[in-house]
């Protein structure tokens, strides 16, 4: 059977929107309009609608009353629940990545971290969010566990847009040096325990500002309700 051209268009639109979520190019709560997306991507509305509904099923987008489509904005409780899951799963990925680490793979991750630091120093917040995703995603791939990779990508569909709340007021900060550097040290030493601990520290310490922003937002919304 010949492939359906519409399926190819749907796959392309889905990939572009999915990348927008993963890389934080879409903001939490942002409304998406089928017609505008179709025009921007140069396709008809049908593949856009199909791709959007697929991302609704995957949890990155949500369908509101009156057919409004929005990027999911995690609540404080949702964020904390997903962080607990990430601590377990990204910790596992860190362990496995340490066992499989090679100098070229670690060098690539170090390059992604350098891009993150450069973007933060110059105030290029979108570039910083994307570099941070590349660092974490590269480590997940290094773990060599495709099912785990798929689960973590699914979580990041919801978590990626939220990282827009980090900048500029809740920029990640650490008690010592950046925990990505500790992760890189663990990978170079092929020390699974050290790498897992460094990943845990990165998720908790690096997200303190985000946690504060979510608490602040929910407190404000509660007062205005």
mmCIF file of C-alpha atoms in Angstrom:
data_model
loop_
_atom_site.group_PDB
_atom_site.id
_atom_site.type_symbol
_atom_site.label_atom_id
_atom_site.label_comp_id
_atom_site.label_asym_id
_atom_site.label_seq_id
_atom_site.Cartn_x
_atom_site.Cartn_y
_atom_site.Cartn_z
ATOM 1 C CA UNK A 1 0.000 0.000 0.000
ATOM 2 C CA UNK A 2 1.243 3.471 -0.858
ATOM 3 C CA UNK A 3 1.827 5.744 2.171
ATOM 4 C CA UNK A 4 -0.843 8.342 2.844
ATOM 5 C CA UNK A 5 0.682 11.823 2.270
ATOM 6 C CA UNK A 6 -1.539 13.173 5.039
ATOM 7 C CA UNK A 7 0.081 10.788 7.519
ATOM 8 C CA UNK A 8 3.485 12.218 6.591
ATOM 9 C CA UNK A 9 2.225 15.768 7.140
ATOM 10 C CA UNK A 10 0.707 14.820 10.475
ATOM 11 C CA UNK A 11 3.983 13.233 11.555
ATOM 12 C CA UNK A 12 5.938 16.358 10.565
ATOM 13 C CA UNK A 13 3.572 18.698 12.393
ATOM 14 C CA UNK A 14 3.576 16.426 15.439
ATOM 15 C CA UNK A 15 7.382 16.354 15.465
ATOM 16 C CA UNK A 16 7.603 20.156 15.265
ATOM 17 C CA UNK A 17 5.063 20.742 18.028
ATOM 18 C CA UNK A 18 6.595 18.014 20.179
ATOM 19 C CA UNK A 19 10.014 19.622 19.806
ATOM 20 C CA UNK A 20 8.485 22.947 20.803
ATOM 21 C CA UNK A 21 7.263 21.375 24.047
ATOM 22 C CA UNK A 22 10.458 19.466 24.798
ATOM 23 C CA UNK A 23 12.692 22.468 24.141
ATOM 24 C CA UNK A 24 10.485 24.895 26.058
ATOM 25 C CA UNK A 25 9.662 27.009 22.995
ATOM 26 C CA UNK A 26 5.998 26.882 24.026
ATOM 27 C CA UNK A 27 4.993 28.448 27.316
ATOM 28 C CA UNK A 28 2.748 26.860 29.982
ATOM 29 C CA UNK A 29 -0.844 27.891 29.457
ATOM 30 C CA UNK A 30 -0.156 29.220 25.942
ATOM 31 C CA UNK A 31 -3.183 28.937 23.671
ATOM 32 C CA UNK A 32 -2.691 27.285 20.292
ATOM 33 C CA UNK A 33 -5.017 27.935 17.364
ATOM 34 C CA UNK A 34 -5.337 25.330 14.635
ATOM 35 C CA UNK A 35 -5.718 27.868 11.844
ATOM 36 C CA UNK A 36 -2.673 29.897 12.916
ATOM 37 C CA UNK A 37 -0.505 26.802 13.276
ATOM 38 C CA UNK A 38 -1.579 25.522 9.859
ATOM 39 C CA UNK A 39 -0.735 28.861 8.254
ATOM 40 C CA UNK A 40 2.648 29.086 9.989
ATOM 41 C CA UNK A 41 3.581 25.527 8.962
ATOM 42 C CA UNK A 42 2.240 25.788 5.427
ATOM 43 C CA UNK A 43 -0.172 22.867 5.731
ATOM 44 C CA UNK A 44 -3.926 22.368 5.914
ATOM 45 C CA UNK A 45 -5.771 22.325 9.205
ATOM 46 C CA UNK A 46 -6.392 18.562 9.172
ATOM 47 C CA UNK A 47 -2.832 17.331 9.907
ATOM 48 C CA UNK A 48 -2.448 20.074 12.524
ATOM 49 C CA UNK A 49 -5.654 19.008 14.256
ATOM 50 C CA UNK A 50 -4.564 15.353 14.207
ATOM 51 C CA UNK A 51 -1.100 16.188 15.572
ATOM 52 C CA UNK A 52 -2.561 18.391 18.297
ATOM 53 C CA UNK A 53 -4.983 15.681 19.417
ATOM 54 C CA UNK A 54 -2.107 13.191 19.536
ATOM 55 C CA UNK A 55 -0.195 15.555 21.861
ATOM 56 C CA UNK A 56 -3.331 15.946 23.989
ATOM 57 C CA UNK A 57 -3.315 12.171 24.425
ATOM 58 C CA UNK A 58 0.415 12.274 25.259
ATOM 59 C CA UNK A 59 -0.219 14.878 27.964
ATOM 60 C CA UNK A 60 1.689 17.846 26.543
ATOM 61 C CA UNK A 61 -1.411 19.770 25.440
ATOM 62 C CA UNK A 62 -4.881 19.975 26.928
ATOM 63 C CA UNK A 63 -8.295 20.571 25.402
ATOM 64 C CA UNK A 64 -10.253 23.169 27.350
ATOM 65 C CA UNK A 65 -13.979 24.035 27.156
ATOM 66 C CA UNK A 66 -15.079 25.656 23.874
ATOM 67 C CA UNK A 67 -12.360 23.687 22.043
ATOM 68 C CA UNK A 68 -9.525 25.857 23.358
ATOM 69 C CA UNK A 69 -6.164 24.097 23.090
ATOM 70 C CA UNK A 70 -3.474 25.088 25.571
ATOM 71 C CA UNK A 71 -0.028 23.992 26.602
ATOM 72 C CA UNK A 72 -0.291 22.138 29.911
ATOM 73 C CA UNK A 73 0.716 24.204 32.926
ATOM 74 C CA UNK A 74 1.700 21.970 35.806
ATOM 75 C CA UNK A 75 0.295 22.729 39.219
ATOM 76 C CA UNK A 76 2.603 22.739 42.217
ATOM 77 C CA UNK A 77 1.405 19.274 43.239
ATOM 78 C CA UNK A 78 1.844 17.954 39.681
ATOM 79 C CA UNK A 79 5.373 19.355 39.540
ATOM 80 C CA UNK A 80 6.329 17.767 42.852
ATOM 81 C CA UNK A 81 4.856 14.408 41.823
ATOM 82 C CA UNK A 82 6.741 14.437 38.529
ATOM 83 C CA UNK A 83 9.933 15.471 40.299
ATOM 84 C CA UNK A 84 9.673 12.404 42.541
ATOM 85 C CA UNK A 85 9.287 10.247 39.449
ATOM 86 C CA UNK A 86 12.185 11.995 37.714
ATOM 87 C CA UNK A 87 14.421 11.461 40.737
ATOM 88 C CA UNK A 88 13.896 7.734 40.340
ATOM 89 C CA UNK A 89 14.003 7.472 36.564
ATOM 90 C CA UNK A 90 16.676 10.063 35.793
ATOM 91 C CA UNK A 91 18.700 8.593 38.633
ATOM 92 C CA UNK A 92 18.464 5.213 36.896
ATOM 93 C CA UNK A 93 19.425 6.810 33.575
ATOM 94 C CA UNK A 94 22.424 8.460 35.241
ATOM 95 C CA UNK A 95 23.608 5.139 36.661
ATOM 96 C CA UNK A 96 23.334 3.359 33.331
ATOM 97 C CA UNK A 97 24.935 6.243 31.462
ATOM 98 C CA UNK A 98 27.923 6.101 33.821
ATOM 99 C CA UNK A 99 28.399 2.421 33.035
ATOM 100 C CA UNK A 100 28.330 3.107 29.281
ATOM 101 C CA UNK A 101 30.153 6.443 29.211
ATOM 102 C CA UNK A 102 32.840 7.043 26.601
ATOM 103 C CA UNK A 103 35.105 10.096 26.257
ATOM 104 C CA UNK A 104 33.344 11.347 23.076
ATOM 105 C CA UNK A 105 29.907 11.016 24.709
ATOM 106 C CA UNK A 106 31.016 12.874 27.834
ATOM 107 C CA UNK A 107 32.651 15.562 25.685
ATOM 108 C CA UNK A 108 29.356 16.107 23.845
ATOM 109 C CA UNK A 109 27.493 16.523 27.152
ATOM 110 C CA UNK A 110 30.184 18.916 28.387
ATOM 111 C CA UNK A 111 29.664 20.970 25.241
ATOM 112 C CA UNK A 112 25.914 21.149 25.903
ATOM 113 C CA UNK A 113 26.589 22.309 29.455
ATOM 114 C CA UNK A 114 29.024 24.961 28.219
ATOM 115 C CA UNK A 115 26.300 26.215 25.865
ATOM 116 C CA UNK A 116 23.896 26.385 28.835
ATOM 117 C CA UNK A 117 26.307 28.454 30.904
ATOM 118 C CA UNK A 118 27.062 30.791 27.988
ATOM 119 C CA UNK A 119 23.355 31.325 27.282
ATOM 120 C CA UNK A 120 22.613 32.104 30.930
ATOM 121 C CA UNK A 121 25.547 34.524 31.109
ATOM 122 C CA UNK A 122 24.275 36.440 28.063
ATOM 123 C CA UNK A 123 20.611 36.354 29.107
ATOM 124 C CA UNK A 124 19.542 34.173 26.189
ATOM 125 C CA UNK A 125 16.945 32.315 28.207
ATOM 126 C CA UNK A 126 15.420 30.267 25.383
ATOM 127 C CA UNK A 127 18.853 29.045 24.340
ATOM 128 C CA UNK A 128 19.557 28.117 27.968
ATOM 129 C CA UNK A 129 16.373 26.027 28.222
ATOM 130 C CA UNK A 130 17.224 24.215 24.989
ATOM 131 C CA UNK A 131 20.832 23.543 26.046
ATOM 132 C CA UNK A 132 19.627 22.160 29.379
ATOM 133 C CA UNK A 133 17.267 19.793 27.574
ATOM 134 C CA UNK A 134 20.056 18.637 25.252
ATOM 135 C CA UNK A 135 22.241 17.856 28.270
ATOM 136 C CA UNK A 136 19.583 15.758 29.998
ATOM 137 C CA UNK A 137 18.381 14.129 26.792
ATOM 138 C CA UNK A 138 21.940 13.228 25.817
ATOM 139 C CA UNK A 139 22.430 11.517 29.161
ATOM 140 C CA UNK A 140 19.163 9.578 28.770
ATOM 141 C CA UNK A 141 20.283 8.358 25.330
ATOM 142 C CA UNK A 142 23.683 7.407 26.701
ATOM 143 C CA UNK A 143 21.916 5.093 29.169
ATOM 144 C CA UNK A 144 20.978 2.863 26.208
ATOM 145 C CA UNK A 145 17.453 2.115 27.503
ATOM 146 C CA UNK A 146 14.953 3.088 24.773
ATOM 147 C CA UNK A 147 11.859 2.410 26.885
ATOM 148 C CA UNK A 148 13.192 4.592 29.688
ATOM 149 C CA UNK A 149 14.038 7.268 27.119
ATOM 150 C CA UNK A 150 10.445 7.266 25.874
ATOM 151 C CA UNK A 151 9.034 7.584 29.392
ATOM 152 C CA UNK A 152 11.338 10.490 30.249
ATOM 153 C CA UNK A 153 10.508 12.289 27.009
ATOM 154 C CA UNK A 154 6.827 11.906 27.880
ATOM 155 C CA UNK A 155 7.416 13.535 31.253
ATOM 156 C CA UNK A 156 9.441 16.340 29.650
ATOM 157 C CA UNK A 157 6.567 17.168 27.285
ATOM 158 C CA UNK A 158 4.854 18.568 30.372
ATOM 159 C CA UNK A 159 7.962 19.782 32.166
ATOM 160 C CA UNK A 160 9.731 21.559 29.280
ATOM 161 C CA UNK A 161 7.360 24.537 28.916
ATOM 162 C CA UNK A 162 7.434 25.076 32.687
ATOM 163 C CA UNK A 163 11.147 25.889 32.539
ATOM 164 C CA UNK A 164 10.206 29.258 31.062
ATOM 165 C CA UNK A 165 9.297 30.237 34.635
ATOM 166 C CA UNK A 166 12.946 29.877 35.678
ATOM 167 C CA UNK A 167 14.137 32.979 33.879
ATOM 168 C CA UNK A 168 15.048 35.620 34.694
ATOM 169 C CA UNK A 169 13.826 35.723 38.312
ATOM 170 C CA UNK A 170 14.221 32.069 39.349
ATOM 171 C CA UNK A 171 17.450 31.171 37.583
ATOM 172 C CA UNK A 172 18.836 27.836 38.867
ATOM 173 C CA UNK A 173 21.360 28.189 41.673
ATOM 174 C CA UNK A 174 23.432 25.641 43.551
ATOM 175 C CA UNK A 175 24.994 25.362 46.985
ATOM 176 C CA UNK A 176 28.374 24.790 45.356
ATOM 177 C CA UNK A 177 29.277 24.520 41.700
ATOM 178 C CA UNK A 178 26.812 23.572 38.993
ATOM 179 C CA UNK A 179 25.660 19.982 39.491
ATOM 180 C CA UNK A 180 26.048 19.228 35.802
ATOM 181 C CA UNK A 181 29.789 19.400 36.440
ATOM 182 C CA UNK A 182 29.419 16.756 39.162
ATOM 183 C CA UNK A 183 27.432 14.608 36.739
ATOM 184 C CA UNK A 184 30.197 14.945 34.157
ATOM 185 C CA UNK A 185 32.799 13.971 36.764
ATOM 186 C CA UNK A 186 30.785 10.866 37.622
ATOM 187 C CA UNK A 187 30.506 9.912 33.963
ATOM 188 C CA UNK A 188 34.233 10.350 33.370
ATOM 189 C CA UNK A 189 34.984 8.126 36.375
ATOM 190 C CA UNK A 190 32.236 5.684 35.293
ATOM 191 C CA UNK A 191 30.987 5.933 38.878
ATOM 192 C CA UNK A 192 27.269 5.053 38.800
ATOM 193 C CA UNK A 193 26.569 5.972 42.428
ATOM 194 C CA UNK A 194 28.255 9.378 42.169
ATOM 195 C CA UNK A 195 26.440 10.178 38.916
ATOM 196 C CA UNK A 196 23.048 9.252 40.367
ATOM 197 C CA UNK A 197 23.663 11.408 43.461
ATOM 198 C CA UNK A 198 24.742 14.333 41.297
ATOM 199 C CA UNK A 199 21.606 13.998 39.184
ATOM 200 C CA UNK A 200 19.432 14.012 42.304
ATOM 201 C CA UNK A 201 21.190 17.161 43.531
ATOM 202 C CA UNK A 202 20.713 18.840 40.161
ATOM 203 C CA UNK A 203 16.972 18.160 40.097
ATOM 204 C CA UNK A 204 16.396 19.332 43.671
ATOM 205 C CA UNK A 205 18.807 22.271 43.941
ATOM 206 C CA UNK A 206 18.369 23.488 40.378
ATOM 207 C CA UNK A 207 14.583 23.477 40.756
ATOM 208 C CA UNK A 208 14.369 25.440 44.006
ATOM 209 C CA UNK A 209 13.658 28.691 42.187
ATOM 210 C CA UNK A 210 11.009 27.040 40.038
ATOM 211 C CA UNK A 211 9.370 25.602 43.136
ATOM 212 C CA UNK A 212 9.305 29.075 44.674
ATOM 213 C CA UNK A 213 7.758 30.553 41.500
ATOM 214 C CA UNK A 214 5.013 27.926 41.438
ATOM 215 C CA UNK A 215 4.233 28.516 45.108
ATOM 216 C CA UNK A 216 4.080 32.253 44.460
ATOM 217 C CA UNK A 217 1.818 31.875 41.419
ATOM 218 C CA UNK A 218 -0.617 29.572 43.198
ATOM 219 C CA UNK A 219 -0.744 31.854 46.240
ATOM 220 C CA UNK A 220 -1.518 34.839 43.980
ATOM 221 C CA UNK A 221 -4.202 32.935 42.084
ATOM 222 C CA UNK A 222 -5.747 31.795 45.355
ATOM 223 C CA UNK A 223 -5.975 35.379 46.623
ATOM 224 C CA UNK A 224 -7.543 36.536 43.356
ATOM 225 C CA UNK A 225 -10.086 33.709 43.215
#
